[in-house]
Coordinates of C-alpha atoms in Angstrom, one line a residue:
Chain A
X21 CA 7.8 -14.1 -27.4
X22 CA 5.6 -12.9 -24.3
X23 CA 2.1 -12.4 -25.0
X24 CA 0.3 -9.2 -24.1
X25 CA -1.6 -11.0 -21.3
X26 CA 2.0 -12.2 -19.9
X27 CA 3.1 -8.5 -20.0
X28 CA 0.2 -7.5 -17.6
X29 CA 0.9 -10.4 -15.5
X30 CA 4.4 -9.5 -15.1
X31 CA 4.4 -5.7 -15.2
X32 CA 4.6 -5.1 -11.6
X33 CA 7.8 -7.5 -11.3
X34 CA 9.3 -5.7 -14.1
X35 CA 8.8 -2.1 -12.5
X36 CA 10.0 -3.4 -9.1
X37 CA 13.1 -4.8 -10.8
X38 CA 12.3 -8.7 -9.7
X39 CA 12.6 -9.9 -13.4
X40 CA 15.9 -11.6 -14.3
X41 CA 18.2 -10.7 -17.2
X42 CA 16.6 -12.6 -20.0
X43 CA 13.2 -12.0 -18.7
X44 CA 13.7 -8.4 -18.6
X45 CA 15.0 -8.5 -22.4
X46 CA 12.1 -10.4 -23.5
X47 CA 9.7 -8.1 -21.5
X48 CA 11.7 -4.8 -23.3
X49 CA 11.5 -6.7 -27.0
X50 CA 8.0 -6.9 -26.5
X51 CA 7.2 -3.4 -25.0
X52 CA 9.3 -2.0 -28.2
X53 CA 7.0 -4.0 -30.6
X54 CA 3.8 -3.4 -28.9
X55 CA 2.2 0.0 -28.5
X56 CA -0.6 -1.4 -26.5
X57 CA 1.4 -2.7 -23.8
X58 CA 3.8 0.3 -23.8
X59 CA 0.6 2.2 -22.9
X60 CA -0.5 -0.2 -20.5
X61 CA 2.8 -0.2 -18.8
X62 CA 2.8 3.9 -18.7
X63 CA -0.6 3.7 -17.4
X64 CA 0.5 1.4 -14.4
X65 CA 3.4 3.6 -13.6
X66 CA 1.0 6.6 -13.6
X67 CA -1.4 4.5 -11.3
X68 CA 1.7 3.8 -8.8
X69 CA 2.7 7.4 -8.9
X70 CA -0.8 8.7 -8.3
X71 CA -1.9 6.0 -5.7
X72 CA 1.2 6.4 -3.4
X73 CA -0.2 10.0 -2.7
X74 CA -4.0 9.4 -3.4
X75 CA -3.9 6.4 -0.9
X76 CA -2.8 7.9 2.0
X77 CA -5.3 8.9 4.7
X78 CA -5.1 11.0 7.9
X79 CA -6.8 10.2 11.2
X80 CA -9.7 12.6 11.8
X81 CA -9.5 14.6 14.9
X82 CA -11.9 12.5 16.8
X83 CA -9.7 9.4 16.0
X84 CA -6.7 11.2 17.5
X85 CA -8.3 12.3 20.5
X86 CA -9.3 8.7 21.1
X87 CA -6.0 7.6 20.9
X88 CA -4.6 10.1 23.1
X89 CA -7.4 9.5 25.7
X90 CA -6.8 5.7 25.9
X91 CA -2.8 6.3 26.3
X92 CA -3.6 8.6 29.2
X93 CA -5.9 6.0 30.2
X94 CA -3.2 3.3 30.2
X95 CA -0.6 5.5 31.7
X96 CA -2.5 6.4 34.7
X97 CA -3.4 3.0 35.4
X98 CA 0.2 1.7 35.1
X99 CA 1.6 4.6 37.4
Chain B
X28 CA 3.7 13.6 3.7
X29 CA 7.0 12.7 5.7
X30 CA 7.4 13.4 9.1
X31 CA 11.3 12.8 9.4
X32 CA 12.5 16.0 9.7
X33 CA 15.1 16.0 12.4
X34 CA 14.0 18.9 14.6
X35 CA 10.4 17.4 14.6
X36 CA 11.6 14.1 15.5
X37 CA 13.5 15.5 18.3
X38 CA 10.7 17.6 19.5
X39 CA 8.6 14.3 19.3
X40 CA 11.0 12.3 21.5
X41 CA 11.4 15.0 24.0
X42 CA 7.7 14.6 24.7
X43 CA 5.8 17.3 22.7
X44 CA 2.2 16.3 22.9
X45 CA 1.4 18.4 19.6
X46 CA 3.9 16.8 17.7
X47 CA 2.6 13.2 19.2
X48 CA -0.6 14.3 17.8
X49 CA 0.8 14.8 14.5
X50 CA 2.4 11.6 14.4
X51 CA -1.0 9.9 15.3
X52 CA -3.0 11.9 12.7
X53 CA -0.4 11.0 9.9
X54 CA -0.2 7.6 10.8
X55 CA -3.2 5.9 12.4
X56 CA -5.5 4.9 9.5
X57 CA -2.4 3.2 7.8
X58 CA -1.5 1.4 11.0
X59 CA -5.1 0.1 11.3
X60 CA -4.9 -1.2 7.4
X61 CA -1.7 -2.9 8.2
X62 CA -2.9 -4.6 11.4
X63 CA -5.7 -5.9 9.8
X64 CA -3.8 -7.5 7.2
X65 CA -2.3 -9.5 10.1
X66 CA -5.0 -10.0 12.7
X67 CA -8.1 -9.2 10.6
X68 CA -10.7 -6.5 11.4
X69 CA -12.3 -7.6 14.8
X70 CA -9.0 -6.8 16.6
X71 CA -7.0 -4.5 14.4
X72 CA -8.2 -1.3 16.3
X73 CA -7.2 -2.7 19.7
X74 CA -3.8 -3.8 18.4
X75 CA -3.4 -0.5 16.8
X76 CA -4.0 1.1 20.2
X77 CA -1.6 -1.2 22.2
X78 CA 0.9 0.0 19.5
X79 CA 0.2 3.6 20.3
X80 CA 0.6 3.0 23.8
X81 CA 4.1 1.2 23.3
X82 CA 5.4 4.1 20.9
X83 CA 4.2 6.9 23.4
X84 CA 6.2 4.8 26.1
X85 CA 9.3 4.0 24.0
X86 CA 9.5 7.2 22.0
X87 CA 12.2 9.0 24.5
X88 CA 14.5 5.9 23.8
X89 CA 14.0 6.1 20.1
X90 CA 17.6 5.8 18.7
X91 CA 16.8 6.9 15.0
X92 CA 19.0 3.8 13.9
X93 CA 15.9 3.1 11.4
X94 CA 13.5 5.9 10.1
X95 CA 10.5 6.9 12.4
X96 CA 8.1 5.2 9.9
X97 CA 9.5 2.0 10.0
X98 CA 10.0 2.1 13.7
X99 CA 6.2 2.7 13.9
X100 CA 5.2 0.2 11.5
X101 CA 8.0 -2.5 13.3
X102 CA 5.7 -1.7 16.6
X103 CA 2.5 -2.2 15.0
X104 CA 3.3 -5.3 13.3
X105 CA 4.9 -6.9 16.1
X106 CA 2.1 -6.1 18.2
X107 CA -0.5 -7.8 15.7
X108 CA 1.9 -10.6 15.7
X109 CA 2.3 -11.3 19.3
X110 CA -1.5 -11.1 19.8
X111 CA -2.2 -13.3 17.0
X112 CA 0.1 -15.7 18.8
X113 CA -1.5 -15.2 22.4
X114 CA -4.7 -16.0 20.9
X115 CA -3.8 -18.7 18.8
X116 CA -5.9 -17.1 16.0
X117 CA -5.6 -17.6 12.3
X118 CA -4.5 -14.7 10.5
X119 CA -7.0 -12.1 9.0
X120 CA -8.8 -12.9 5.4
X121 CA -6.2 -14.7 3.4
X122 CA -5.4 -13.7 -0.1
X123 CA -2.6 -16.4 -0.5
X124 CA -3.1 -17.6 -4.1
X125 CA 0.0 -17.2 -6.4
X126 CA -2.2 -17.4 -9.4
X127 CA -0.6 -14.9 -11.7
X128 CA -2.7 -11.5 -11.5
X129 CA -3.3 -9.6 -14.9
X130 CA -5.9 -7.9 -16.6
X131 CA -9.2 -10.2 -17.0
X132 CA -9.1 -13.0 -19.8
X133 CA -11.6 -11.4 -21.8
X134 CA -9.4 -8.3 -22.7
X135 CA -7.1 -11.0 -24.7
X136 CA -7.8 -13.3 -27.5
X137 CA -6.7 -16.8 -27.7
X138 CA -3.3 -16.2 -28.5
X139 CA -3.0 -13.8 -25.1
X140 CA -2.7 -10.7 -27.6
X141 CA -5.0 -7.6 -26.8
X142 CA -8.8 -7.9 -27.8
X143 CA -9.5 -4.8 -25.9
X144 CA -6.5 -2.6 -26.0
X145 CA -6.0 -0.1 -23.2
X146 CA -7.9 3.2 -24.0
X147 CA -5.7 6.6 -24.0
X148 CA -6.3 8.6 -20.8
X149 CA -6.7 12.3 -21.1
X150 CA -5.7 12.6 -17.5
X151 CA -2.1 11.4 -17.5
X152 CA 0.0 12.8 -14.9
X153 CA -0.4 12.0 -11.1
X154 CA -0.8 15.7 -10.6
X155 CA -3.9 15.9 -13.0
X156 CA -5.5 12.8 -11.3
X157 CA -5.0 14.4 -7.8
X158 CA -7.1 17.6 -8.8
X159 CA -10.0 14.9 -9.1
X160 CA -11.9 14.9 -6.2
X161 CA -14.5 12.3 -7.3
X162 CA -11.8 9.8 -8.5
X163 CA -10.3 10.4 -4.7
X164 CA -13.8 9.2 -3.4
X165 CA -13.7 6.0 -5.9
X166 CA -10.1 5.3 -4.7
X167 CA -11.2 5.6 -1.1
X168 CA -14.0 3.5 -1.7
X169 CA -11.6 0.7 -3.7
X170 CA -9.2 0.7 -1.0
X171 CA -11.7 -0.2 1.7
X172 CA -13.0 -2.9 -0.3
X173 CA -9.8 -4.5 -1.1
X174 CA -8.9 -7.9 0.9
X175 CA -7.2 -6.9 4.2
X176 CA -3.6 -8.6 3.2
X177 CA -3.8 -6.7 -0.3
X178 CA -4.6 -3.3 1.6
X179 CA -1.7 -4.2 4.1
X180 CA 0.8 -4.9 1.2
X181 CA -0.2 -1.7 -0.7
X182 CA -0.2 0.5 2.4
X183 CA 3.5 -0.4 3.2
X184 CA 4.7 -0.6 -0.3
X185 CA 2.7 2.1 -2.3
X186 CA 1.5 4.7 0.6
X187 CA 4.7 4.2 2.9
X188 CA 7.1 3.3 0.3
X189 CA 8.9 0.5 2.3
X190 CA 11.1 -1.8 -0.1
X191 CA 9.5 -5.2 -0.8
X192 CA 11.9 -7.3 1.6
X193 CA 10.5 -5.1 4.6
X194 CA 7.0 -5.4 3.6
X195 CA 7.5 -9.2 3.5
X196 CA 9.4 -9.3 6.9
X197 CA 6.6 -7.2 8.5
X198 CA 3.7 -9.0 7.1
X199 CA 5.5 -12.5 7.4
X200 CA 4.6 -13.2 3.6
X201 CA 6.4 -14.9 1.1
X202 CA 8.3 -12.5 -1.7
X203 CA 6.1 -14.0 -4.2
X204 CA 2.5 -13.5 -2.2
X205 CA 3.6 -9.7 -1.7
X206 CA 4.5 -9.2 -5.4
X207 CA 1.0 -10.7 -6.5
X208 CA -0.8 -9.0 -3.6
X209 CA 0.7 -5.7 -4.7
X210 CA 0.1 -6.1 -8.4
X211 CA -3.4 -7.0 -8.0
X212 CA -4.1 -4.1 -6.0
X213 CA -2.5 -2.0 -8.6
X214 CA -4.5 -3.4 -11.4
X215 CA -8.0 -2.9 -9.4
X216 CA -6.8 1.0 -9.0
X217 CA -6.2 0.8 -12.4
X218 CA -9.4 -0.5 -13.7
X219 CA -11.1 2.3 -11.4
X220 CA -8.9 5.0 -13.0
X221 CA -9.7 3.6 -16.4
X222 CA -13.4 3.6 -15.7
X223 CA -13.2 7.2 -14.4
X224 CA -11.1 8.3 -17.3
X225 CA -13.9 6.7 -19.6
X226 CA -17.2 7.9 -18.0
X227 CA -16.2 10.7 -15.0
X228 CA -17.6 8.2 -12.5
X229 CA -16.8 5.4 -10.2

């Protein structure tokens, strides 16, 4: 049987579908028996759902203008 | 935010400057994070600028065989790899250990069972977490401190939702490397969120 520590190491592989059939079976058997690991996995899924949105950053107006300015410079040099 | 609306993409490819500025606003910070994962911090900004020039020049020929997002990241990753080759530079800060990433050992007893099980979270939906502006600051800070490759993998997989094989190809990492780096980044964020849930601070 997998230990709780193994579960925390393999949790992303489980979520990403990267475990083989037997590994998945053992992983699920552990989750059914262990409320803490079930909780851990639920929290990891929540982290993924949250950070996909919280991790996105937009450029500031100054950064946008700097990029556009350098494009104009490069294009005027090459033409 | 997705910028894949066909009408908008059509405008962009036809040379609409406002649409292009929107593209830059949406992708620039993520592109810098990805470029850092390939060339390191010192020349990432330059590489991304070169990529923007190339994107601007080639937009009119964008065939939409792939999504705009995939096309943009292909250009920046290729620009970074070309630059790396030209300068015979070593890649940025490496984080190549394949040691399994898990919670710290002190959380477990000698049999690998929880000594300190995860505590219950009172904010338990992404929407509830997104309402916490202080948590967002904690996340921004944590992301800025991630090793460059971890951040690059996190950006492509988590933020941009590219599949793992695409992330691996773009960053020229092994499959197991990508998985370990991604898991490490997730666990770091999990610890930050856990601390925030317990204390209300970073």
